[in-house]
Amino acid sequence: MLKTVICGIEFKNPVFLASGIMGETGSALKRIAKGGSGAVTTKSIGKEPNHGHRNPTIVEVDGGFLNAMGLPNPGIDEYVKELQKFREDLNKMNVRIIGSVYGKDEEEFVEVSKKMEKYVDIIELNISCPHAKGYGATIGQNPELSYSVCKAVKKSVKIPVFAKLTPNVTDILEISNAVVDAGIDGLVAINTVRGMAIDIRAKKPILGNKFGGLSGKAIKPIGIKIVWDLYENFDVPIIGVGGIVSGEDAIEYMMAGASAVQIGSGVYYRGYDIFKKVCDEIIKFLKEENLELKDIIGIAHE
Ligand code: RRO
């Protein structure tokens, strides 16, 4: 009932793991796949290994989590070994893989994407991390840089390429216009919202990096509005992400225009099998409303 086709790729359901959670090792991805996700997204992977920012890197705040992990990852050459080991297991479970890629310029994005391409179904370009100077949102807040990175990767790989957008911009349409012009196959919205928390006894910022990105329930209305705007303006598939914890949240994103959703912080709220729970809740809603999944995508715009 939830089978979904996006860019010609069939997914057993439209409820995916977001990048950044349980995506650093193949065994963690497999654990999530067992929880019922239609696809898993890897941690963002770069050209070289990276330790990330100083601890603490994550703190729970009202309505979500503030993180500044700082792109920790083993580098693409090590990471593909993980994917080689686990890809077959994920295939057998009929779970697709989205490879998240970051870089400081088009050359790095192209090099990592080309190495990633053989092991994944979709490339997701991370041009949106809010707290990695020179990476992420440094690119995704600049239409020219976003265009050139997306264009270069699109020219270099054969599989579909999606761009993950930052909400930390004045005009989301300026950036999304640039990446759609570059020929991107789909949009992922949103990455985390820039924020900060202060320990009033220590009289200092809590995170080692001082500021970070807010995820979780608090950011859902921000994500919904951006997905709404993207659906109104572009004809490419949208994956909605930001604060999804329940089937109702996922349905809200779909009614705004998302063809699929990703869940990150929700794993902490409802466990590894949140994917199965959310799918069951979507099915229950569709039955009650006598609707099919395809009917609800963008229905709120009618
Ligand atoms: O690693 C991180 O700190 C991180 C990344 Br790459 C991202 O894209 N978004 C985020 O909130 N944290």
PDB file of C-alpha atoms and ligand atoms in Angstrom:
ATOM      1  CA  MET A   1       0.000   0.000   0.000  1.00  0.00           C
ATOM      2  CA  LEU A   2       2.937   2.345   0.638  1.00  0.00           C
ATOM      3  CA  LYS A   3       5.083   1.333  -2.338  1.00  0.00           C
ATOM      4  CA  THR A   4       6.572   4.516  -3.828  1.00  0.00           C
ATOM      5  CA  VAL A   5       8.496   5.214  -7.023  1.00  0.00           C
ATOM      6  CA  ILE A   6      10.810   8.242  -7.066  1.00  0.00           C
ATOM      7  CA  CYS A   7      13.070   8.962 -10.064  1.00  0.00           C
ATOM      8  CA  GLY A   8      12.316   5.466 -11.351  1.00  0.00           C
ATOM      9  CA  ILE A   9      13.504   3.820  -8.122  1.00  0.00           C
ATOM     10  CA  GLU A  10      11.034   1.657  -6.231  1.00  0.00           C
ATOM     11  CA  PHE A  11      10.879   2.012  -2.444  1.00  0.00           C
ATOM     12  CA  LYS A  12       8.866  -0.397  -0.289  1.00  0.00           C
ATOM     13  CA  ASN A  13       7.635   2.618   1.659  1.00  0.00           C
ATOM     14  CA  PRO A  14       8.261   6.405   1.715  1.00  0.00           C
ATOM     15  CA  VAL A  15       9.593   6.575   5.298  1.00  0.00           C
ATOM     16  CA  PHE A  16      13.397   6.869   5.265  1.00  0.00           C
ATOM     17  CA  LEU A  17      16.247   7.387   7.719  1.00  0.00           C
ATOM     18  CA  ALA A  18      17.660  10.952   7.594  1.00  0.00           C
ATOM     19  CA  SER A  19      21.383  11.600   7.338  1.00  0.00           C
ATOM     20  CA  GLY A  20      23.289  12.035  10.596  1.00  0.00           C
ATOM     21  CA  ILE A  21      21.631   9.398  12.738  1.00  0.00           C
ATOM     22  CA  MET A  22      22.931   5.826  12.900  1.00  0.00           C
ATOM     23  CA  GLY A  23      24.575   6.309   9.507  1.00  0.00           C
ATOM     24  CA  GLU A  24      28.263   6.040  10.306  1.00  0.00           C
ATOM     25  CA  THR A  25      28.556   2.255  10.107  1.00  0.00           C
ATOM     26  CA  GLY A  26      26.959  -0.418   7.960  1.00  0.00           C
ATOM     27  CA  SER A  27      25.747  -2.331  11.014  1.00  0.00           C
ATOM     28  CA  ALA A  28      23.897   0.738  12.293  1.00  0.00           C
ATOM     29  CA  LEU A  29      22.230   1.191   8.900  1.00  0.00           C
ATOM     30  CA  LYS A  30      21.188  -2.464   8.993  1.00  0.00           C
ATOM     31  CA  ARG A  31      19.683  -1.968  12.458  1.00  0.00           C
ATOM     32  CA  ILE A  32      17.552   0.887  11.072  1.00  0.00           C
ATOM     33  CA  ALA A  33      16.616  -1.169   7.990  1.00  0.00           C
ATOM     34  CA  LYS A  34      15.273  -3.849  10.347  1.00  0.00           C
ATOM     35  CA  GLY A  35      13.118  -1.119  11.919  1.00  0.00           C
ATOM     36  CA  GLY A  36      11.161  -0.897   8.672  1.00  0.00           C
ATOM     37  CA  SER A  37      12.620   2.061   6.751  1.00  0.00           C
ATOM     38  CA  GLY A  38      12.139   2.200   2.984  1.00  0.00           C
ATOM     39  CA  ALA A  39      15.625   3.675   2.583  1.00  0.00           C
ATOM     40  CA  VAL A  40      18.539   4.649   4.786  1.00  0.00           C
ATOM     41  CA  THR A  41      20.674   7.755   4.335  1.00  0.00           C
ATOM     42  CA  THR A  42      24.346   7.557   5.247  1.00  0.00           C
ATOM     43  CA  LYS A  43      26.143  10.018   7.506  1.00  0.00           C
ATOM     44  CA  SER A  44      27.570  12.786   5.305  1.00  0.00           C
ATOM     45  CA  ILE A  45      30.849  11.484   3.928  1.00  0.00           C
ATOM     46  CA  GLY A  46      33.807  13.562   2.763  1.00  0.00           C
ATOM     47  CA  LYS A  47      37.097  13.046   0.946  1.00  0.00           C
ATOM     48  CA  GLU A  48      39.215  12.531   4.093  1.00  0.00           C
ATOM     49  CA  PRO A  49      38.475  11.151   7.593  1.00  0.00           C
ATOM     50  CA  ASN A  50      37.237  13.852   9.988  1.00  0.00           C
ATOM     51  CA  HIS A  51      36.966  13.805  13.814  1.00  0.00           C
ATOM     52  CA  GLY A  52      34.306  16.501  14.017  1.00  0.00           C
ATOM     53  CA  HIS A  53      33.836  19.273  16.586  1.00  0.00           C
ATOM     54  CA  ARG A  54      34.815  19.284  20.278  1.00  0.00           C
ATOM     55  CA  ASN A  55      32.450  17.690  22.826  1.00  0.00           C
ATOM     56  CA  PRO A  56      29.723  18.180  23.814  1.00  0.00           C
ATOM     57  CA  THR A  57      28.363  17.747  20.306  1.00  0.00           C
ATOM     58  CA  ILE A  58      24.687  17.211  21.100  1.00  0.00           C
ATOM     59  CA  VAL A  59      22.292  18.470  23.774  1.00  0.00           C
ATOM     60  CA  GLU A  60      18.556  17.947  24.267  1.00  0.00           C
ATOM     61  CA  VAL A  61      16.585  21.205  24.363  1.00  0.00           C
ATOM     62  CA  ASP A  62      12.858  22.013  24.520  1.00  0.00           C
ATOM     63  CA  GLY A  63      11.264  20.534  21.415  1.00  0.00           C
ATOM     64  CA  GLY A  64      14.336  18.800  20.048  1.00  0.00           C
ATOM     65  CA  PHE A  65      18.094  18.470  19.912  1.00  0.00           C
ATOM     66  CA  LEU A  66      20.859  20.924  19.230  1.00  0.00           C
ATOM     67  CA  ASN A  67      23.876  19.333  17.542  1.00  0.00           C
ATOM     68  CA  ALA A  68      27.239  20.420  16.245  1.00  0.00           C
ATOM     69  CA  MET A  69      28.805  17.067  15.424  1.00  0.00           C
ATOM     70  CA  GLY A  70      31.029  18.750  12.824  1.00  0.00           C
ATOM     71  CA  LEU A  71      30.839  16.163  10.033  1.00  0.00           C
ATOM     72  CA  PRO A  72      32.583  13.260  11.813  1.00  0.00           C
ATOM     73  CA  ASN A  73      33.134  10.435   9.317  1.00  0.00           C
ATOM     74  CA  PRO A  74      35.783   7.910   8.275  1.00  0.00           C
ATOM     75  CA  GLY A  75      36.320   9.386   4.775  1.00  0.00           C
ATOM     76  CA  ILE A  76      34.991   7.926   1.543  1.00  0.00           C
ATOM     77  CA  ASP A  77      37.676   5.243   1.034  1.00  0.00           C
ATOM     78  CA  GLU A  78      36.969   3.636   4.431  1.00  0.00           C
ATOM     79  CA  TYR A  79      33.232   4.192   4.167  1.00  0.00           C
ATOM     80  CA  VAL A  80      32.831   2.326   0.884  1.00  0.00           C
ATOM     81  CA  LYS A  81      34.295  -0.741   2.635  1.00  0.00           C
ATOM     82  CA  GLU A  82      31.349  -0.526   5.069  1.00  0.00           C
ATOM     83  CA  LEU A  83      28.909  -0.191   2.198  1.00  0.00           C
ATOM     84  CA  GLN A  84      30.520  -3.157   0.380  1.00  0.00           C
ATOM     85  CA  LYS A  85      29.983  -5.314   3.492  1.00  0.00           C
ATOM     86  CA  PHE A  86      26.371  -4.321   4.140  1.00  0.00           C
ATOM     87  CA  ARG A  87      24.902  -3.414   0.781  1.00  0.00           C
ATOM     88  CA  GLU A  88      23.840  -6.958  -0.040  1.00  0.00           C
ATOM     89  CA  ASP A  89      22.041  -7.327   3.338  1.00  0.00           C
ATOM     90  CA  LEU A  90      20.143  -4.078   2.750  1.00  0.00           C
ATOM     91  CA  ASN A  91      19.291  -5.189  -0.794  1.00  0.00           C
ATOM     92  CA  LYS A  92      17.851  -8.441   0.506  1.00  0.00           C
ATOM     93  CA  MET A  93      15.673  -6.449   2.901  1.00  0.00           C
ATOM     94  CA  ASN A  94      14.537  -4.351  -0.088  1.00  0.00           C
ATOM     95  CA  VAL A  95      15.908  -1.191   1.531  1.00  0.00           C
ATOM     96  CA  ARG A  96      17.453   1.450  -0.756  1.00  0.00           C
ATOM     97  CA  ILE A  97      20.541   3.494   0.183  1.00  0.00           C
ATOM     98  CA  ILE A  98      20.920   7.271  -0.110  1.00  0.00           C
ATOM     99  CA  GLY A  99      24.569   8.349   0.024  1.00  0.00           C
ATOM    100  CA  SER A 100      25.070  11.740   1.676  1.00  0.00           C
ATOM    101  CA  VAL A 101      28.124  13.583   0.350  1.00  0.00           C
ATOM    102  CA  TYR A 102      29.871  16.770   1.477  1.00  0.00           C
ATOM    103  CA  GLY A 103      32.880  18.667   0.207  1.00  0.00           C
ATOM    104  CA  LYS A 104      34.485  22.083   0.258  1.00  0.00           C
ATOM    105  CA  ASP A 105      34.289  22.643  -3.507  1.00  0.00           C
ATOM    106  CA  GLU A 106      33.030  21.027  -6.697  1.00  0.00           C
ATOM    107  CA  GLU A 107      36.161  18.865  -7.100  1.00  0.00           C
ATOM    108  CA  GLU A 108      35.667  17.267  -3.673  1.00  0.00           C
ATOM    109  CA  PHE A 109      31.931  16.798  -4.207  1.00  0.00           C
ATOM    110  CA  VAL A 110      32.597  15.150  -7.570  1.00  0.00           C
ATOM    111  CA  GLU A 111      35.369  12.873  -6.272  1.00  0.00           C
ATOM    112  CA  VAL A 112      33.340  11.607  -3.309  1.00  0.00           C
ATOM    113  CA  SER A 113      30.117  11.266  -5.330  1.00  0.00           C
ATOM    114  CA  LYS A 114      31.886   9.184  -7.990  1.00  0.00           C
ATOM    115  CA  LYS A 115      33.268   6.835  -5.334  1.00  0.00           C
ATOM    116  CA  MET A 116      29.896   6.639  -3.570  1.00  0.00           C
ATOM    117  CA  GLU A 117      27.868   6.085  -6.746  1.00  0.00           C
ATOM    118  CA  LYS A 118      28.570   2.345  -7.132  1.00  0.00           C
ATOM    119  CA  TYR A 119      27.140   1.502  -3.720  1.00  0.00           C
ATOM    120  CA  VAL A 120      24.036   3.651  -3.374  1.00  0.00           C
ATOM    121  CA  ASP A 121      20.758   4.350  -5.207  1.00  0.00           C
ATOM    122  CA  ILE A 122      20.657   8.148  -4.828  1.00  0.00           C
ATOM    123  CA  ILE A 123      23.319  10.760  -4.023  1.00  0.00           C
ATOM    124  CA  GLU A 124      22.218  13.437  -1.537  1.00  0.00           C
ATOM    125  CA  LEU A 125      24.427  16.532  -1.654  1.00  0.00           C
ATOM    126  CA  ASN A 126      24.827  18.099   1.775  1.00  0.00           C
ATOM    127  CA  ILE A 127      25.005  21.798   0.982  1.00  0.00           C
ATOM    128  CA  SER A 128      23.283  22.677   4.233  1.00  0.00           C
ATOM    129  CA  CYS A 129      25.160  21.763   7.450  1.00  0.00           C
ATOM    130  CA  PRO A 130      24.729  24.931   9.579  1.00  0.00           C
ATOM    131  CA  HIS A 131      27.995  24.776  11.515  1.00  0.00           C
ATOM    132  CA  ALA A 132      30.856  23.564   9.315  1.00  0.00           C
ATOM    133  CA  LYS A 133      32.766  26.606   8.084  1.00  0.00           C
ATOM    134  CA  GLY A 134      33.712  26.252   4.417  1.00  0.00           C
ATOM    135  CA  TYR A 135      31.345  23.315   3.961  1.00  0.00           C
ATOM    136  CA  GLY A 136      27.599  22.718   4.053  1.00  0.00           C
ATOM    137  CA  ALA A 137      25.584  25.922   4.322  1.00  0.00           C
ATOM    138  CA  THR A 138      28.589  27.990   3.197  1.00  0.00           C
ATOM    139  CA  ILE A 139      27.750  26.505  -0.200  1.00  0.00           C
ATOM    140  CA  GLY A 140      23.982  26.148   0.232  1.00  0.00           C
ATOM    141  CA  GLN A 141      23.491  29.795   1.207  1.00  0.00           C
ATOM    142  CA  ASN A 142      25.141  30.925  -2.015  1.00  0.00           C
ATOM    143  CA  PRO A 143      23.175  30.358  -5.257  1.00  0.00           C
ATOM    144  CA  GLU A 144      26.262  30.454  -7.531  1.00  0.00           C
ATOM    145  CA  LEU A 145      28.225  27.921  -5.450  1.00  0.00           C
ATOM    146  CA  SER A 146      25.127  25.704  -5.090  1.00  0.00           C
ATOM    147  CA  TYR A 147      24.650  25.776  -8.855  1.00  0.00           C
ATOM    148  CA  SER A 148      28.241  24.892  -9.688  1.00  0.00           C
ATOM    149  CA  VAL A 149      28.477  22.037  -7.157  1.00  0.00           C
ATOM    150  CA  CYS A 150      25.166  20.497  -8.271  1.00  0.00           C
ATOM    151  CA  LYS A 151      25.979  20.935 -11.964  1.00  0.00           C
ATOM    152  CA  ALA A 152      29.434  19.361 -11.583  1.00  0.00           C
ATOM    153  CA  VAL A 153      28.104  16.318  -9.694  1.00  0.00           C
ATOM    154  CA  LYS A 154      25.194  15.887 -12.103  1.00  0.00           C
ATOM    155  CA  LYS A 155      27.666  15.762 -15.009  1.00  0.00           C
ATOM    156  CA  SER A 156      29.827  13.157 -13.241  1.00  0.00           C
ATOM    157  CA  VAL A 157      27.410  10.482 -11.983  1.00  0.00           C
ATOM    158  CA  LYS A 158      24.611   8.478 -13.580  1.00  0.00           C
ATOM    159  CA  ILE A 159      22.347   7.892 -10.570  1.00  0.00           C
ATOM    160  CA  PRO A 160      19.786  10.489  -9.355  1.00  0.00           C
ATOM    161  CA  VAL A 161      21.244  13.419  -7.399  1.00  0.00           C
ATOM    162  CA  PHE A 162      19.254  15.271  -4.722  1.00  0.00           C
ATOM    163  CA  ALA A 163      20.278  18.473  -2.922  1.00  0.00           C
ATOM    164  CA  LYS A 164      19.577  18.860   0.815  1.00  0.00           C
ATOM    165  CA  LEU A 165      18.642  22.475   1.546  1.00  0.00           C
ATOM    166  CA  THR A 166      19.277  24.700   4.533  1.00  0.00           C
ATOM    167  CA  PRO A 167      16.388  26.655   6.102  1.00  0.00           C
ATOM    168  CA  ASN A 168      18.947  29.239   7.261  1.00  0.00           C
ATOM    169  CA  VAL A 169      18.429  31.552   4.264  1.00  0.00           C
ATOM    170  CA  THR A 170      16.284  34.595   3.566  1.00  0.00           C
ATOM    171  CA  ASP A 171      14.907  33.270   0.288  1.00  0.00           C
ATOM    172  CA  ILE A 172      14.721  29.487  -0.121  1.00  0.00           C
ATOM    173  CA  LEU A 173      13.503  29.879  -3.710  1.00  0.00           C
ATOM    174  CA  GLU A 174      16.693  31.636  -4.788  1.00  0.00           C
ATOM    175  CA  ILE A 175      18.781  28.627  -3.746  1.00  0.00           C
ATOM    176  CA  SER A 176      16.324  26.016  -4.968  1.00  0.00           C
ATOM    177  CA  ASN A 177      16.059  27.788  -8.349  1.00  0.00           C
ATOM    178  CA  ALA A 178      19.830  27.524  -8.672  1.00  0.00           C
ATOM    179  CA  VAL A 179      19.991  23.796  -7.897  1.00  0.00           C
ATOM    180  CA  VAL A 180      16.981  22.972 -10.083  1.00  0.00           C
ATOM    181  CA  ASP A 181      18.613  24.961 -12.927  1.00  0.00           C
ATOM    182  CA  ALA A 182      21.723  22.847 -12.394  1.00  0.00           C
ATOM    183  CA  GLY A 183      19.625  19.787 -13.241  1.00  0.00           C
ATOM    184  CA  ILE A 184      19.191  18.282  -9.778  1.00  0.00           C
ATOM    185  CA  ASP A 185      16.730  15.342  -9.718  1.00  0.00           C
ATOM    186  CA  GLY A 186      15.091  16.119  -6.376  1.00  0.00           C
ATOM    187  CA  LEU A 187      15.137  18.258  -3.249  1.00  0.00           C
ATOM    188  CA  VAL A 188      15.501  17.282   0.404  1.00  0.00           C
ATOM    189  CA  ALA A 189      14.191  19.841   2.890  1.00  0.00           C
ATOM    190  CA  ILE A 190      15.187  20.738   5.542  1.00  0.00           C
ATOM    191  CA  ASN A 191      18.546  20.458   7.319  1.00  0.00           C
ATOM    192  CA  THR A 192      18.733  21.732  10.904  1.00  0.00           C
ATOM    193  CA  VAL A 193      17.907  25.283  12.012  1.00  0.00           C
ATOM    194  CA  ARG A 194      20.843  27.262  13.435  1.00  0.00           C
ATOM    195  CA  GLY A 195      20.598  27.698  17.201  1.00  0.00           C
ATOM    196  CA  MET A 196      22.400  27.903  20.525  1.00  0.00           C
ATOM    197  CA  ALA A 197      21.967  26.948  24.193  1.00  0.00           C
ATOM    198  CA  ILE A 198      23.754  28.455  27.211  1.00  0.00           C
ATOM    199  CA  ASP A 199      24.545  26.726  30.526  1.00  0.00           C
ATOM    200  CA  ILE A 200      23.547  29.492  32.950  1.00  0.00           C
ATOM    201  CA  ARG A 201      25.615  28.062  35.825  1.00  0.00           C
ATOM    202  CA  ALA A 202      28.769  27.696  33.739  1.00  0.00           C
ATOM    203  CA  LYS A 203      27.798  30.957  32.014  1.00  0.00           C
ATOM    204  CA  LYS A 204      28.935  29.509  28.702  1.00  0.00           C
ATOM    205  CA  PRO A 205      27.495  27.982  25.520  1.00  0.00           C
ATOM    206  CA  ILE A 206      26.861  24.265  26.051  1.00  0.00           C
ATOM    207  CA  LEU A 207      28.088  22.934  22.714  1.00  0.00           C
ATOM    208  CA  GLY A 208      31.822  22.614  22.121  1.00  0.00           C
ATOM    209  CA  ASN A 209      31.274  24.516  18.856  1.00  0.00           C
ATOM    210  CA  LYS A 210      29.166  27.109  20.771  1.00  0.00           C
ATOM    211  CA  PHE A 211      26.296  27.002  18.239  1.00  0.00           C
ATOM    212  CA  GLY A 212      24.724  24.214  16.221  1.00  0.00           C
ATOM    213  CA  GLY A 213      21.637  22.987  14.395  1.00  0.00           C
ATOM    214  CA  LEU A 214      18.211  22.402  15.934  1.00  0.00           C
ATOM    215  CA  SER A 215      16.313  19.252  14.935  1.00  0.00           C
ATOM    216  CA  GLY A 216      13.191  17.575  16.342  1.00  0.00           C
ATOM    217  CA  LYS A 217       9.564  18.492  16.903  1.00  0.00           C
ATOM    218  CA  ALA A 218      10.182  22.263  17.170  1.00  0.00           C
ATOM    219  CA  ILE A 219      11.259  22.612  13.520  1.00  0.00           C
ATOM    220  CA  LYS A 220       8.340  20.821  11.841  1.00  0.00           C
ATOM    221  CA  PRO A 221       6.359  23.977  10.901  1.00  0.00           C
ATOM    222  CA  ILE A 222       9.520  25.448   9.331  1.00  0.00           C
ATOM    223  CA  GLY A 223       9.993  22.308   7.240  1.00  0.00           C
ATOM    224  CA  ILE A 224       6.340  22.184   6.215  1.00  0.00           C
ATOM    225  CA  LYS A 225       6.417  25.782   4.931  1.00  0.00           C
ATOM    226  CA  ILE A 226       9.577  25.177   2.914  1.00  0.00           C
ATOM    227  CA  VAL A 227       8.240  21.940   1.388  1.00  0.00           C
ATOM    228  CA  TRP A 228       5.041  23.843   0.565  1.00  0.00           C
ATOM    229  CA  ASP A 229       7.011  26.570  -1.237  1.00  0.00           C
ATOM    230  CA  LEU A 230       9.137  24.044  -3.132  1.00  0.00           C
ATOM    231  CA  TYR A 231       6.060  22.112  -4.286  1.00  0.00           C
ATOM    232  CA  GLU A 232       4.420  25.326  -5.514  1.00  0.00           C
ATOM    233  CA  ASN A 233       7.463  26.289  -7.579  1.00  0.00           C
ATOM    234  CA  PHE A 234       9.224  23.158  -8.877  1.00  0.00           C
ATOM    235  CA  ASP A 235       8.423  19.973 -10.654  1.00  0.00           C
ATOM    236  CA  VAL A 236      10.962  17.676  -8.983  1.00  0.00           C
ATOM    237  CA  PRO A 237      10.301  15.178  -6.185  1.00  0.00           C
ATOM    238  CA  ILE A 238      10.684  16.499  -2.644  1.00  0.00           C
ATOM    239  CA  ILE A 239      11.753  14.517   0.416  1.00  0.00           C
ATOM    240  CA  GLY A 240      10.440  16.189   3.584  1.00  0.00           C
ATOM    241  CA  VAL A 241      12.495  16.106   6.782  1.00  0.00           C
ATOM    242  CA  GLY A 242      12.357  17.964  10.084  1.00  0.00           C
ATOM    243  CA  GLY A 243      10.479  17.027  13.244  1.00  0.00           C
ATOM    244  CA  ILE A 244       8.664  13.927  11.988  1.00  0.00           C
ATOM    245  CA  VAL A 245       7.740  11.623  14.848  1.00  0.00           C
ATOM    246  CA  SER A 246       4.370  10.174  13.872  1.00  0.00           C
ATOM    247  CA  GLY A 247       2.361   9.092  10.859  1.00  0.00           C
ATOM    248  CA  GLU A 248       0.398  12.326  11.212  1.00  0.00           C
ATOM    249  CA  ASP A 249       3.601  14.366  10.893  1.00  0.00           C
ATOM    250  CA  ALA A 250       4.613  12.411   7.781  1.00  0.00           C
ATOM    251  CA  ILE A 251       1.153  12.900   6.246  1.00  0.00           C
ATOM    252  CA  GLU A 252       1.368  16.642   6.919  1.00  0.00           C
ATOM    253  CA  TYR A 253       4.656  16.813   4.977  1.00  0.00           C
ATOM    254  CA  MET A 254       3.115  14.757   2.155  1.00  0.00           C
ATOM    255  CA  MET A 255       0.071  17.015   1.969  1.00  0.00           C
ATOM    256  CA  ALA A 256       2.496  19.963   1.692  1.00  0.00           C
ATOM    257  CA  GLY A 257       4.123  18.199  -1.266  1.00  0.00           C
ATOM    258  CA  ALA A 258       6.668  15.626  -0.088  1.00  0.00           C
ATOM    259  CA  SER A 259       6.784  12.318  -2.001  1.00  0.00           C
ATOM    260  CA  ALA A 260       8.691  10.723   0.874  1.00  0.00           C
ATOM    261  CA  VAL A 261       9.968  11.701   4.315  1.00  0.00           C
ATOM    262  CA  GLN A 262      13.095  11.207   6.377  1.00  0.00           C
ATOM    263  CA  ILE A 263      13.247  10.720  10.137  1.00  0.00           C
ATOM    264  CA  GLY A 264      16.249  11.603  12.308  1.00  0.00           C
ATOM    265  CA  SER A 265      15.590  12.799  15.861  1.00  0.00           C
ATOM    266  CA  GLY A 266      12.386  10.749  15.862  1.00  0.00           C
ATOM    267  CA  VAL A 267      14.529   7.632  16.363  1.00  0.00           C
ATOM    268  CA  TYR A 268      15.355   8.955  19.859  1.00  0.00           C
ATOM    269  CA  TYR A 269      11.702   9.623  20.662  1.00  0.00           C
ATOM    270  CA  ARG A 270      10.223   6.316  19.428  1.00  0.00           C
ATOM    271  CA  GLY A 271      13.046   3.817  18.923  1.00  0.00           C
ATOM    272  CA  TYR A 272      14.598   2.031  15.943  1.00  0.00           C
ATOM    273  CA  ASP A 273      11.253   0.710  14.752  1.00  0.00           C
ATOM    274  CA  ILE A 274       9.742   4.200  14.420  1.00  0.00           C
ATOM    275  CA  PHE A 275       9.756   3.560  10.641  1.00  0.00           C
ATOM    276  CA  LYS A 276       7.360   0.633  10.928  1.00  0.00           C
ATOM    277  CA  LYS A 277       5.206   2.530  13.445  1.00  0.00           C
ATOM    278  CA  VAL A 278       4.957   5.582  11.164  1.00  0.00           C
ATOM    279  CA  CYS A 279       4.115   3.379   8.145  1.00  0.00           C
ATOM    280  CA  ASP A 280       1.351   1.638  10.135  1.00  0.00           C
ATOM    281  CA  GLU A 281      -0.044   5.027  11.163  1.00  0.00           C
ATOM    282  CA  ILE A 282      -0.035   6.272   7.550  1.00  0.00           C
ATOM    283  CA  ILE A 283      -1.834   3.096   6.395  1.00  0.00           C
ATOM    284  CA  LYS A 284      -4.450   3.492   9.142  1.00  0.00           C
ATOM    285  CA  PHE A 285      -5.097   7.093   8.065  1.00  0.00           C
ATOM    286  CA  LEU A 286      -5.359   6.191   4.378  1.00  0.00           C
ATOM    287  CA  LYS A 287      -7.871   3.432   5.152  1.00  0.00           C
ATOM    288  CA  GLU A 288      -9.951   5.712   7.367  1.00  0.00           C
ATOM    289  CA  GLU A 289      -9.999   8.402   4.682  1.00  0.00           C
ATOM    290  CA  ASN A 290     -10.413   5.929   1.820  1.00  0.00           C
ATOM    291  CA  LEU A 291      -7.394   7.411   0.050  1.00  0.00           C
ATOM    292  CA  GLU A 292      -4.246   6.101  -1.628  1.00  0.00           C
ATOM    293  CA  LEU A 293      -0.774   7.405  -0.881  1.00  0.00           C
ATOM    294  CA  LYS A 294      -0.481   9.188  -4.258  1.00  0.00           C
ATOM    295  CA  ASP A 295      -3.739  11.076  -3.548  1.00  0.00           C
ATOM    296  CA  ILE A 296      -2.331  12.907  -0.550  1.00  0.00           C
ATOM    297  CA  ILE A 297       0.938  14.198  -2.085  1.00  0.00           C
ATOM    298  CA  GLY A 298       0.382  17.941  -2.387  1.00  0.00           C
ATOM    299  CA  ILE A 299      -3.370  17.612  -1.677  1.00  0.00           C
ATOM    300  CA  ALA A 300      -3.343  20.696   0.586  1.00  0.00           C
ATOM    301  CA  HIS A 301      -2.547  22.883  -2.447  1.00  0.00           C
ATOM    302  CA  GLU A 302      -5.788  22.007  -4.276  1.00  0.00           C
TER     303      GLU A 302
HETATM  304  O1  RRO B   1      27.736  16.631  11.320  1.00  0.00           O
HETATM  305  C1  RRO B   1      27.010  17.579  11.685  1.00  0.00           C
HETATM  306  O2  RRO B   1      27.315  18.312  12.655  1.00  0.00           O
HETATM  307  C2  RRO B   1      25.758  17.939  10.999  1.00  0.00           C
HETATM  308  C3  RRO B   1      25.580  17.864   9.639  1.00  0.00           C
HETATM  309 BR1  RRO B   1      26.862  17.156   8.517  1.00  0.00          BR
HETATM  310  C4  RRO B   1      24.383  18.368   9.048  1.00  0.00           C
HETATM  311  O3  RRO B   1      24.178  18.381   7.829  1.00  0.00           O
HETATM  312  N1  RRO B   1      23.446  18.880   9.865  1.00  0.00           N
HETATM  313  C5  RRO B   1      23.609  18.918  11.210  1.00  0.00           C
HETATM  314  O4  RRO B   1      22.721  19.401  11.922  1.00  0.00           O
HETATM  315  N2  RRO B   1      24.768  18.443  11.765  1.00  0.00           N
END
